[in-house]
PDB file of C-alpha atoms in Angstrom:
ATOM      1  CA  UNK A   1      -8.912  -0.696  14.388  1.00 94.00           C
ATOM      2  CA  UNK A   2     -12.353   0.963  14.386  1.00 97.00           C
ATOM      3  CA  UNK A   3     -14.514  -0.055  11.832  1.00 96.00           C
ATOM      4  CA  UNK A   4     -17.616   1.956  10.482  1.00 96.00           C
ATOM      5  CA  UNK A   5     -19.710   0.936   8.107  1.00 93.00           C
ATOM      6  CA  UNK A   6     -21.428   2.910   5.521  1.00 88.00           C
ATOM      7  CA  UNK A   7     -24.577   4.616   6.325  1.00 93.00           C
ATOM      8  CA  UNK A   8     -27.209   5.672   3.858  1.00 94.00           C
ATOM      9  CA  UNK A   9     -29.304   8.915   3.555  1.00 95.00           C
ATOM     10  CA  UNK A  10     -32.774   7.442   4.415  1.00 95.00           C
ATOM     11  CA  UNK A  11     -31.849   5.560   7.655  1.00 95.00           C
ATOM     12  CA  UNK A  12     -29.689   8.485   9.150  1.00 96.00           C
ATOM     13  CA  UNK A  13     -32.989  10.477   9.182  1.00 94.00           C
ATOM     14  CA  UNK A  14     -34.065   8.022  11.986  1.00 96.00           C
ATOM     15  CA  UNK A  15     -30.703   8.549  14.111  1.00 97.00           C
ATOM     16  CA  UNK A  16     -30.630  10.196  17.631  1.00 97.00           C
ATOM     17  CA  UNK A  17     -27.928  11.944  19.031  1.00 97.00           C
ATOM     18  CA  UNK A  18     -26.050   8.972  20.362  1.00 97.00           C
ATOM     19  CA  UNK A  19     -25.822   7.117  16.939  1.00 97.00           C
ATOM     20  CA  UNK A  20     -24.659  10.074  15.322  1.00 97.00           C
ATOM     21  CA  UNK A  21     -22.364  10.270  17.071  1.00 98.00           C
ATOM     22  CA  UNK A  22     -21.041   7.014  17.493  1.00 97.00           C
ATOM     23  CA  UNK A  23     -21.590   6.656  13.114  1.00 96.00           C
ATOM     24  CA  UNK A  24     -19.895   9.984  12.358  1.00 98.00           C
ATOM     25  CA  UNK A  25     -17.353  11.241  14.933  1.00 98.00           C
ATOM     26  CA  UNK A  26     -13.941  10.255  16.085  1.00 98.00           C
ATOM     27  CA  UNK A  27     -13.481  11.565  19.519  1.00 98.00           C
ATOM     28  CA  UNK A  28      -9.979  10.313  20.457  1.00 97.00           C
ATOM     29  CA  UNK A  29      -7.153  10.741  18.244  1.00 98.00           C
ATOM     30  CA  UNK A  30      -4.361  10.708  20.538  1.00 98.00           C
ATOM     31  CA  UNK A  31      -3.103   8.072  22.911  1.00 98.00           C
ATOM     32  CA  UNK A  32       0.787   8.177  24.115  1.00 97.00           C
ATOM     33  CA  UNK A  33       2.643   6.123  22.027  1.00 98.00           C
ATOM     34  CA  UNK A  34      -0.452   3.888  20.027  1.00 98.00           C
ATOM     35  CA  UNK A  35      -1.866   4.326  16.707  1.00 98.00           C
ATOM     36  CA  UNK A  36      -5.788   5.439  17.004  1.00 98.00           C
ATOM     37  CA  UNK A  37      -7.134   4.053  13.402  1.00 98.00           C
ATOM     38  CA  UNK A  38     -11.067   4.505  12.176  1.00 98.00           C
ATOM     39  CA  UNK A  39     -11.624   2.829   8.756  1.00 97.00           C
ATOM     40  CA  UNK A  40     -14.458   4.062   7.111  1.00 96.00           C
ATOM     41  CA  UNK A  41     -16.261   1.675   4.461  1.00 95.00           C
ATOM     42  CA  UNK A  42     -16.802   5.441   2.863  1.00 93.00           C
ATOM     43  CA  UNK A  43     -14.726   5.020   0.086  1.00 93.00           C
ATOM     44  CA  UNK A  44     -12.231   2.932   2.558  1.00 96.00           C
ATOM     45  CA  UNK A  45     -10.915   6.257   3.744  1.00 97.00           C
ATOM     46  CA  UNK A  46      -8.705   5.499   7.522  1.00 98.00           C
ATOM     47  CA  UNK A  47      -8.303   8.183   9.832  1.00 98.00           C
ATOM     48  CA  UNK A  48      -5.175   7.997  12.041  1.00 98.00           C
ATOM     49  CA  UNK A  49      -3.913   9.639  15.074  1.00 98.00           C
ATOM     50  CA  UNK A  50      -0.365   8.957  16.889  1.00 98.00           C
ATOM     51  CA  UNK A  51       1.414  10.531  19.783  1.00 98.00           C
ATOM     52  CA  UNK A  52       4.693   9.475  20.053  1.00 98.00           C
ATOM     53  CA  UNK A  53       5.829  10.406  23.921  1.00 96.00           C
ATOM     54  CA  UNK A  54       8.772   8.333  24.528  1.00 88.00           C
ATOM     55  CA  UNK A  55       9.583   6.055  21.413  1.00 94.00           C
ATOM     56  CA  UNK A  56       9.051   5.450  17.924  1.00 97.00           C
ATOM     57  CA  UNK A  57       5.643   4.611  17.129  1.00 98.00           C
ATOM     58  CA  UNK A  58       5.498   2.426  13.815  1.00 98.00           C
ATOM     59  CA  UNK A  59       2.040   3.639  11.285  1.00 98.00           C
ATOM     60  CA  UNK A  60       0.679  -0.403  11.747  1.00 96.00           C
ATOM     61  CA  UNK A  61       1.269  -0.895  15.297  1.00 97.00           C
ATOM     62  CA  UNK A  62      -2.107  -2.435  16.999  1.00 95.00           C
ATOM     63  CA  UNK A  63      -3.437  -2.864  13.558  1.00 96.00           C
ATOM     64  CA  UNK A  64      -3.620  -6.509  11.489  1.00 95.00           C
ATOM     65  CA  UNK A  65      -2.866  -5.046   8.465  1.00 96.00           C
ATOM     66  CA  UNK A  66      -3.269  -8.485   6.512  1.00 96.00           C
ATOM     67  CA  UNK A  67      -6.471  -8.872   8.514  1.00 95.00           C
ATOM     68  CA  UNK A  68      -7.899  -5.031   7.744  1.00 94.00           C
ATOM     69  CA  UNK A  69      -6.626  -4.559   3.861  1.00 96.00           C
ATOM     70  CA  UNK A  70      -5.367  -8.202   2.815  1.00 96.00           C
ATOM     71  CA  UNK A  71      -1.677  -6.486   2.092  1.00 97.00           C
ATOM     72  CA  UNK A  72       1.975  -7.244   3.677  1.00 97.00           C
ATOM     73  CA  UNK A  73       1.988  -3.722   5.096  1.00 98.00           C
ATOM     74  CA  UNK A  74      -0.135  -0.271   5.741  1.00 98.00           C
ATOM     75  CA  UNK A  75       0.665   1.492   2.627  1.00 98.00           C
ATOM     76  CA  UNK A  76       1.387  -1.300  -0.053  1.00 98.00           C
ATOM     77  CA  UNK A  77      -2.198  -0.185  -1.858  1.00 97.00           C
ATOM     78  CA  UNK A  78      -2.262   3.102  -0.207  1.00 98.00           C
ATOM     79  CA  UNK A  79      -1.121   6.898   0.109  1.00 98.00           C
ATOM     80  CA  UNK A  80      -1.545   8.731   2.761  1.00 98.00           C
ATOM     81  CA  UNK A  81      -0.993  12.465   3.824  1.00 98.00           C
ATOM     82  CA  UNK A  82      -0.303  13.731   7.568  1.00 98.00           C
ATOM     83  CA  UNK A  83       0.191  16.495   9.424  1.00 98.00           C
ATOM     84  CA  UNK A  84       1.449  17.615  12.667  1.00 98.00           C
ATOM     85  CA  UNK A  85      -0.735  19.499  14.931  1.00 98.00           C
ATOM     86  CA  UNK A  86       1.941  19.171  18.253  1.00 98.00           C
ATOM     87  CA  UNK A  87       5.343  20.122  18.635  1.00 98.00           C
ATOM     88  CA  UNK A  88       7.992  19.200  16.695  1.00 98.00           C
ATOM     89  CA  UNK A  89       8.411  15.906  15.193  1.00 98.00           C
ATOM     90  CA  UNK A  90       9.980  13.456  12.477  1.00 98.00           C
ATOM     91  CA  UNK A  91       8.778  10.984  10.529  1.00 98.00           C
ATOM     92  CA  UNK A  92      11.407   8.061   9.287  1.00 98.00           C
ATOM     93  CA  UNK A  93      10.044   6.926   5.550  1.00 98.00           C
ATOM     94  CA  UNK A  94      12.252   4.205   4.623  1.00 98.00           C
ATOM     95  CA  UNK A  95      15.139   5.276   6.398  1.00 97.00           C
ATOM     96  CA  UNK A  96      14.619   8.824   5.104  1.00 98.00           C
ATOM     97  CA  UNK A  97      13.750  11.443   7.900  1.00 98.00           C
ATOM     98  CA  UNK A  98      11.728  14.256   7.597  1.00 98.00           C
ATOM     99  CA  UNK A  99      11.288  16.885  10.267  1.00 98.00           C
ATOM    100  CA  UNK A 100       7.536  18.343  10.586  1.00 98.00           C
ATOM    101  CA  UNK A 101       7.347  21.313  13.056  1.00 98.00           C
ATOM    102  CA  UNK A 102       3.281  22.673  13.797  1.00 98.00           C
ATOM    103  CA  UNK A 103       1.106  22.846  10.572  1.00 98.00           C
ATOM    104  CA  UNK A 104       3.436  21.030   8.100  1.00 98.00           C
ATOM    105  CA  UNK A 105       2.672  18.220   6.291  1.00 98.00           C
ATOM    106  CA  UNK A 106       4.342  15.173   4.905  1.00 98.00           C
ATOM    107  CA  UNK A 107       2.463  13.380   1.568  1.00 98.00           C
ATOM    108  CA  UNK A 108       3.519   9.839   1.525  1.00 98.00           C
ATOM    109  CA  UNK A 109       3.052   7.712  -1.679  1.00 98.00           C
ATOM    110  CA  UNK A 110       2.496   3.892  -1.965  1.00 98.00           C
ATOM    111  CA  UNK A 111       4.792   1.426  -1.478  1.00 98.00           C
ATOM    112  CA  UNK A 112       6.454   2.707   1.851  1.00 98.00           C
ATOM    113  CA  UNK A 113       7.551   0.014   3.913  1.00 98.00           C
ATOM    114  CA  UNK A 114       8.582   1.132   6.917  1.00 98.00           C
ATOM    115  CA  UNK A 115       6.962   4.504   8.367  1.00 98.00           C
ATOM    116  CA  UNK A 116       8.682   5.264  11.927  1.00 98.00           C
ATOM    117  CA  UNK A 117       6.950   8.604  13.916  1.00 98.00           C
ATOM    118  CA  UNK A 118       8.729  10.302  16.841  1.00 98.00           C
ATOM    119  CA  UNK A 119       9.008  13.116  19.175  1.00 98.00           C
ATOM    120  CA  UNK A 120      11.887  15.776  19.293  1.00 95.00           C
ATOM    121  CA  UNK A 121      10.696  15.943  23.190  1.00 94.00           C
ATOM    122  CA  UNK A 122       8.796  13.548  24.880  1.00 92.00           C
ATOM    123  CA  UNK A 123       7.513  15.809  27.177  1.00 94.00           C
ATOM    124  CA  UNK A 124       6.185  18.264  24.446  1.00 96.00           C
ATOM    125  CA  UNK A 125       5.230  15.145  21.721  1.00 98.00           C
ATOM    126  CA  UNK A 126       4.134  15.825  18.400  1.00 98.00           C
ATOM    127  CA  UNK A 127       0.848  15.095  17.574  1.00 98.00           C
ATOM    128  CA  UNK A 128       0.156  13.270  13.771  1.00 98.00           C
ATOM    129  CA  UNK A 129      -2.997  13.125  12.115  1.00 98.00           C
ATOM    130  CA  UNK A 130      -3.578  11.295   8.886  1.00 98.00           C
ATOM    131  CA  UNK A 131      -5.754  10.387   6.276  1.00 98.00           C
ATOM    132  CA  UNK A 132      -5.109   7.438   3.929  1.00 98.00           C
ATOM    133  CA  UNK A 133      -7.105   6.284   0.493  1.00 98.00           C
ATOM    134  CA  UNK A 134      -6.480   3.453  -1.562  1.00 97.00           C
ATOM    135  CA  UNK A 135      -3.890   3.914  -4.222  1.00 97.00           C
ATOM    136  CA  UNK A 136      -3.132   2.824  -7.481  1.00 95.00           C
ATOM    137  CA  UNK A 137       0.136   3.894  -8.561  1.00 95.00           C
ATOM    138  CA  UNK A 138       3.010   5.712  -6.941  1.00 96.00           C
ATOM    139  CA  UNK A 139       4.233   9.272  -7.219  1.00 96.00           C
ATOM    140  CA  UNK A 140       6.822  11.315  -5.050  1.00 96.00           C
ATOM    141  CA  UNK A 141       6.889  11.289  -1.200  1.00 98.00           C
ATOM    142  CA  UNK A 142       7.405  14.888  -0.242  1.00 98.00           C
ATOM    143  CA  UNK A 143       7.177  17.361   2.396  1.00 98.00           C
ATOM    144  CA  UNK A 144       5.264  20.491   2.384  1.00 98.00           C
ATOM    145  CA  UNK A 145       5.859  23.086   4.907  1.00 98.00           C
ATOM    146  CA  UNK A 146       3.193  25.491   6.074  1.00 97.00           C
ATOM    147  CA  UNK A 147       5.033  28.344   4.511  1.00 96.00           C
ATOM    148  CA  UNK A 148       5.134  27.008   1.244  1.00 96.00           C
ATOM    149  CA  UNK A 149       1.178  25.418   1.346  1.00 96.00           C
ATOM    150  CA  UNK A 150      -1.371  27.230  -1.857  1.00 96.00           C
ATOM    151  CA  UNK A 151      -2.666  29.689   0.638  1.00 96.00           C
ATOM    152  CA  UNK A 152      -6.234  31.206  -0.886  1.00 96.00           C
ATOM    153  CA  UNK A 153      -8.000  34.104   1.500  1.00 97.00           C
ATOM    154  CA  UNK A 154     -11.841  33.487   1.093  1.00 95.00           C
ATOM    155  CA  UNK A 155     -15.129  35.228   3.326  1.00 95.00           C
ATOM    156  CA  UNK A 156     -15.152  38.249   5.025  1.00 95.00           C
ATOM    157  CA  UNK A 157     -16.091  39.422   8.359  1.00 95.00           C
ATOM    158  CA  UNK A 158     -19.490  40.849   7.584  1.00 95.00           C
ATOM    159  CA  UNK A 159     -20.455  37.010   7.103  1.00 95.00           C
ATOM    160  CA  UNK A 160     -18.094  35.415   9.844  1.00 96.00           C
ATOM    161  CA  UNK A 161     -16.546  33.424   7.687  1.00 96.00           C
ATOM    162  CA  UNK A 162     -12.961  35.445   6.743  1.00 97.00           C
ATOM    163  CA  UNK A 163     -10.322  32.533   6.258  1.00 97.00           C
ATOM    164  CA  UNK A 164      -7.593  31.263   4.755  1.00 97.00           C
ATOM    165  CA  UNK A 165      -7.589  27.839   2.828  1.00 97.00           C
ATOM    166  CA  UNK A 166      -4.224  26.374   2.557  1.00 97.00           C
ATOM    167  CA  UNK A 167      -3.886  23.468   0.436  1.00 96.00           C
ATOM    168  CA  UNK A 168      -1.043  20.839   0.655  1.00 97.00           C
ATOM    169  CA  UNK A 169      -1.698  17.800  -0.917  1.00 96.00           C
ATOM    170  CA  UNK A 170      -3.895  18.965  -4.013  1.00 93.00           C
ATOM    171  CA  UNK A 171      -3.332  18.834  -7.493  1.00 91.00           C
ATOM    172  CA  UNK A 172      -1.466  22.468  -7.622  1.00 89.00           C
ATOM    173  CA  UNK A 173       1.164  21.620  -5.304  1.00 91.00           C
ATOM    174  CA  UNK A 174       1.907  17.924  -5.771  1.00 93.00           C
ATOM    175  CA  UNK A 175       0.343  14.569  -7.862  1.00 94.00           C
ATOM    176  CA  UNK A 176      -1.695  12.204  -5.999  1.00 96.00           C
ATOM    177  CA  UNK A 177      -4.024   9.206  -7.076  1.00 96.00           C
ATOM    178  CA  UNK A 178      -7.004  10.367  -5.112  1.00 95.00           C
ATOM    179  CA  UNK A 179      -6.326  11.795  -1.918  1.00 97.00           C
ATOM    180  CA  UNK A 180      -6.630  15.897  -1.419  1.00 96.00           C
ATOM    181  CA  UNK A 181      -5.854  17.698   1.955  1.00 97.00           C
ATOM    182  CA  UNK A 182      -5.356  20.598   3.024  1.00 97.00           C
ATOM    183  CA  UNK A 183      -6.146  23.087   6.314  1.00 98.00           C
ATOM    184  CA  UNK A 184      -8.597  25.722   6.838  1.00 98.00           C
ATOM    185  CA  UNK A 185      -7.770  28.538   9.060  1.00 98.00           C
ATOM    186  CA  UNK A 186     -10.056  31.254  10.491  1.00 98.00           C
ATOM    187  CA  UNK A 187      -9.648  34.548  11.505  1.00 97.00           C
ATOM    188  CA  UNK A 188     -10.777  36.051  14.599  1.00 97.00           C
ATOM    189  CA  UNK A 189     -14.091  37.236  14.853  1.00 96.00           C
ATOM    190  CA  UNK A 190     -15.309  34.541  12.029  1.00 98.00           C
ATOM    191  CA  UNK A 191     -16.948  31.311  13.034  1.00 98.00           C
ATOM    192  CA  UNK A 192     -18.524  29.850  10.197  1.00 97.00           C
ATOM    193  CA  UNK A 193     -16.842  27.566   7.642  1.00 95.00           C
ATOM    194  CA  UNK A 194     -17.924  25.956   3.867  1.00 91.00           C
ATOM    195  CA  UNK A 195     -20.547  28.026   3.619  1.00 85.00           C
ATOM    196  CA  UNK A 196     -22.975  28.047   1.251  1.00 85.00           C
ATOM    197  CA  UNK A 197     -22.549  24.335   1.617  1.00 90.00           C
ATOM    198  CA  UNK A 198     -22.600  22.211  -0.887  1.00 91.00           C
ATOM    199  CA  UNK A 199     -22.468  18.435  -1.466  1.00 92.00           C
ATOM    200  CA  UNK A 200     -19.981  16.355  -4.078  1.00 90.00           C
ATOM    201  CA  UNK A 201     -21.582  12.803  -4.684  1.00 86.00           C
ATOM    202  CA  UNK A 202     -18.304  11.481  -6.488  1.00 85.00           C
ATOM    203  CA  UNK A 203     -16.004  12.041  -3.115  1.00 89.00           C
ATOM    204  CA  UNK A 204     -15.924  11.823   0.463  1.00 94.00           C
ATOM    205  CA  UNK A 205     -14.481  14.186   3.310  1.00 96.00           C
ATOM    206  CA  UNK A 206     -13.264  14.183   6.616  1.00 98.00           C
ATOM    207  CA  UNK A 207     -13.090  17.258   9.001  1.00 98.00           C
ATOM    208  CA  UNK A 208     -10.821  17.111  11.682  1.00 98.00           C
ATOM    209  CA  UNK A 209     -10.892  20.490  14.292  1.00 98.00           C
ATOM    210  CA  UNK A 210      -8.375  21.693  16.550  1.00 98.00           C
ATOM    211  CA  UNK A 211      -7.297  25.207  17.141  1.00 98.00           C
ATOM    212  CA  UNK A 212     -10.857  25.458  19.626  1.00 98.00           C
ATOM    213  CA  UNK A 213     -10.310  27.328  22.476  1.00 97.00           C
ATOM    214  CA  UNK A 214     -10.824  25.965  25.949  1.00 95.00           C
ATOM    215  CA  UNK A 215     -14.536  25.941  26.462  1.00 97.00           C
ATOM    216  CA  UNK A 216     -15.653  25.798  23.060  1.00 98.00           C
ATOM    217  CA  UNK A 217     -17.331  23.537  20.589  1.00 98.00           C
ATOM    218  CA  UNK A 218     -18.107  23.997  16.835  1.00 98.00           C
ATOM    219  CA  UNK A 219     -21.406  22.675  15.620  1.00 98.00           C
ATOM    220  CA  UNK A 220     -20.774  20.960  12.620  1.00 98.00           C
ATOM    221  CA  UNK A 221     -23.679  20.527   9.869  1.00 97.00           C
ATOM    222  CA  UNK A 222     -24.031  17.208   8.340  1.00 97.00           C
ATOM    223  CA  UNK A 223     -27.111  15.226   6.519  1.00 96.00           C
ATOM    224  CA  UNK A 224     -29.137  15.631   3.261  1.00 96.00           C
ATOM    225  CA  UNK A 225     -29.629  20.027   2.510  1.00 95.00           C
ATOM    226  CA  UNK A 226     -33.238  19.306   3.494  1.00 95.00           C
ATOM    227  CA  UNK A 227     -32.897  17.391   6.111  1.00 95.00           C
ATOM    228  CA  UNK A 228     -29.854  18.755   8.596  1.00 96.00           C
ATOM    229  CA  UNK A 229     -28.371  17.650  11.560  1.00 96.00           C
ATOM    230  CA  UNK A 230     -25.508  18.343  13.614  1.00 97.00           C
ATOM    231  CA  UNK A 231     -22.613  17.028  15.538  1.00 98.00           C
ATOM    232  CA  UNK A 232     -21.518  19.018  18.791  1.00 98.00           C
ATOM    233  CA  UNK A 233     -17.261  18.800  18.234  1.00 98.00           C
ATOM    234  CA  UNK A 234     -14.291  19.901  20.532  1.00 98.00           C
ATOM    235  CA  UNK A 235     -10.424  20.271  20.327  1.00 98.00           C
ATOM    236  CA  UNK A 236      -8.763  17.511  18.074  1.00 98.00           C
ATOM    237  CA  UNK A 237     -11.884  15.405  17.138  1.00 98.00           C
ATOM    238  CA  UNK A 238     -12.530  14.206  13.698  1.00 98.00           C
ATOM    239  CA  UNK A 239     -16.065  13.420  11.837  1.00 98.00           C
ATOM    240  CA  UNK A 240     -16.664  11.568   8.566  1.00 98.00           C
ATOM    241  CA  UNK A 241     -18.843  13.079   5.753  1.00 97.00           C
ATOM    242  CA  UNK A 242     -20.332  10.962   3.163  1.00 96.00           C
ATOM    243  CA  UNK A 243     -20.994  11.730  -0.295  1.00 94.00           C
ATOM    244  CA  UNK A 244     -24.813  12.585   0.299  1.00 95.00           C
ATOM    245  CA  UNK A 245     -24.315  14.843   3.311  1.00 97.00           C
ATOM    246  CA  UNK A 246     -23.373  18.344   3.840  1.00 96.00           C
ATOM    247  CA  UNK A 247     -20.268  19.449   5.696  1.00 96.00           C
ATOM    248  CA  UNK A 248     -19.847  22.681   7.397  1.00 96.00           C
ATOM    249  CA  UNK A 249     -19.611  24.603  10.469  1.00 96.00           C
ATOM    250  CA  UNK A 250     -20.255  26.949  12.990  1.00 97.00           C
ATOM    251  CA  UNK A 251     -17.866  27.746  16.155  1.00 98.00           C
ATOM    252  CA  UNK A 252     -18.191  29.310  19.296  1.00 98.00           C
ATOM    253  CA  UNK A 253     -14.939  30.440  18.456  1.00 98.00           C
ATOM    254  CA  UNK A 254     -12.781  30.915  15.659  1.00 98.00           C
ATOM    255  CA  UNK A 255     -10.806  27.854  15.002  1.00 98.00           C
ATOM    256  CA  UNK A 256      -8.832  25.662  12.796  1.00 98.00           C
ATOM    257  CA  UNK A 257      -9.714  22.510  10.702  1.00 98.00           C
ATOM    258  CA  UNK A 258      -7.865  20.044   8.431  1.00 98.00           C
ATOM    259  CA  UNK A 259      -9.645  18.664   5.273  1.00 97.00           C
ATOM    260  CA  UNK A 260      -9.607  15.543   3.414  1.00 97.00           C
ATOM    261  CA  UNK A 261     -11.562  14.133   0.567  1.00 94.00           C
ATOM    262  CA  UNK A 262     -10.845  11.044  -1.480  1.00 92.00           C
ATOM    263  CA  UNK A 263     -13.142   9.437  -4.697  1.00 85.00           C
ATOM    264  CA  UNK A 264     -13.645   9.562  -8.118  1.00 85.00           C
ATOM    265  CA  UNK A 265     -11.655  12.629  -8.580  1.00 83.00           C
ATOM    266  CA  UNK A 266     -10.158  15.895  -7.654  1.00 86.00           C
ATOM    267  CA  UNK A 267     -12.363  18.098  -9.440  1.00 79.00           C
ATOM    268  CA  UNK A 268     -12.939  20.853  -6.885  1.00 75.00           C
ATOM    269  CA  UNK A 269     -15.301  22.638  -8.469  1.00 80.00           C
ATOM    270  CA  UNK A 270     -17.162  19.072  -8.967  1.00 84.00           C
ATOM    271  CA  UNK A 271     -19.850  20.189  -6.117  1.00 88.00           C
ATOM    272  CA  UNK A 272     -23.533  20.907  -5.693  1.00 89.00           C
ATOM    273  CA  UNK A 273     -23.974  24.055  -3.582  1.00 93.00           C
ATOM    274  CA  UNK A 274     -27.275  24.614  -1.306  1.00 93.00           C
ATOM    275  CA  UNK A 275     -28.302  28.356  -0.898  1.00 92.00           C
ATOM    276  CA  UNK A 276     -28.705  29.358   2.385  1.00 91.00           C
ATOM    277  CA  UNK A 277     -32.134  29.483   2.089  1.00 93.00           C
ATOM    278  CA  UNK A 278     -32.836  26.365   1.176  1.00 93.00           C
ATOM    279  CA  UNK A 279     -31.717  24.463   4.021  1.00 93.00           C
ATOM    280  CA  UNK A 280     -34.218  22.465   6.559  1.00 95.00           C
TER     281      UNK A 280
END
């Protein structure tokens, strides 16, 4: 497991391009038939990727569980929500199977034992990509199909930025301790996501974009309002967003991300917005 330890405001001022990098981004989520897991000391938030190609692909294999979060097993003290970017897929919960074609989403609460991934076809895997917080109580394992995702149409094409937000784990579709996720989709024609920005200093995020065409990157925005960097991203990478910093983005392309945030609570209109003008 990749560890990364929390960075302050002040020192990420001084960072080049290659720390940034190497701080913020996760560049390789996939791997046939491992588990790719970045823990962030940001709110102990752990980023997961798994391609099953050819068996099933247990959620702690590689990782020392007892070592990384003193428990018996992954989500003892956890929950965790994932989705399924590749082809079709199932995930065994316990013994219970649940089928996730592309874009749906499986919430799973604590106290799941055993959590078993696999491919309908090897040669067309599925692809999983998670995000687990620390959990204090337990609430209902469920899956949430694209179709049936909170879908809210936001922007317009004047400012590049027509979308759809679709939100799957969040408190009007299902209970959670503290994690929120959910997928932002946008149209053709509009590159530009969160904008006006905004920071929330009682939660977290992770971004993770796919959907990017062949070719293309998105610059994503991260750092203090006035005092911006960014991180060059392509297909399938993930990059952690502290509380402090800014999180949005500009493609060369429209594009696809997912979205997950985890802290003190799930007050989404807990957030401190930057005009545009105001950015450095």
């Amino acid at each position: 497991m990749d560890i990364r330890y929390s960075c302050n405001q002040r020192d990420f001022k001084r960072y080049t391009t290659e720390e940034t990098r190497k701080e913020f981004l996760i560049e390789k989520l996939y791997v046939p038939n491992e588990v790719v897991a970045v823990y962030s000391h940001v709110d102990r938030m752990v980023t997961l990727g798994c391609m099953p190609t050819g068996e099933m692909v247990s959620i702690d294999k590689g990782i020392d569980v007892w070592h990384n979060f003193g428990t018996h097993y992954f989500l003892e003290r956890r929950e965790i929500g994932i989705f399924n970017i590749g082809d079709e897929g199932t995930i065994s919960v316990d013994g219970t199977i649940y089928e996730l074609g592309y874009k749906d989403c499986l919430y799973i609460t604590k106290g799941a034992k055993e959590v078993l991934f696999a491919s309908k076809h090897a040669e067309k895997p599925a692809k999983f990509y998670m995000v687990s917080a620390p959990a204090h109580c337990s609430y209902e394992t469920r899956l949430i199909k694209i179709a049936d995702a909170a879908k809210k149409p936001l922007g317009s094409v004047d400012t590049s930025n027509k979308r759809v937000i679709n939100q799957f784990i969040h408190p009007d579709v299902l209970k959670t301790c503290q994690l929120s996720m959910g997928m932002t989709v946008l149209e053709p024609g509009s590159v530009w996501n969160t904008m006006p920005c905004h920071t929330h200093e009682r939660r977290m995020e992770v971004y993770m974009y796919f959907e990017i065409p062949e070719d293309n990157v998105v610059f994503h925005m991260m750092g203090e309002g006035n005092e911006t960097r960014h991180i060059v991203m392509q297909n399938e990478q993930a990059v952690i967003s502290p509380s402090w910093s800014i999180h949005a983005g500009a493609g060369t392309s429209n594009y696809t991300f997912i979205w997950a945030m985890g802290g003190e609570n799930q007050a989404f209109d807990d957030m401190d917005t930057i005009p545009n003008v105001e950015l450095r």
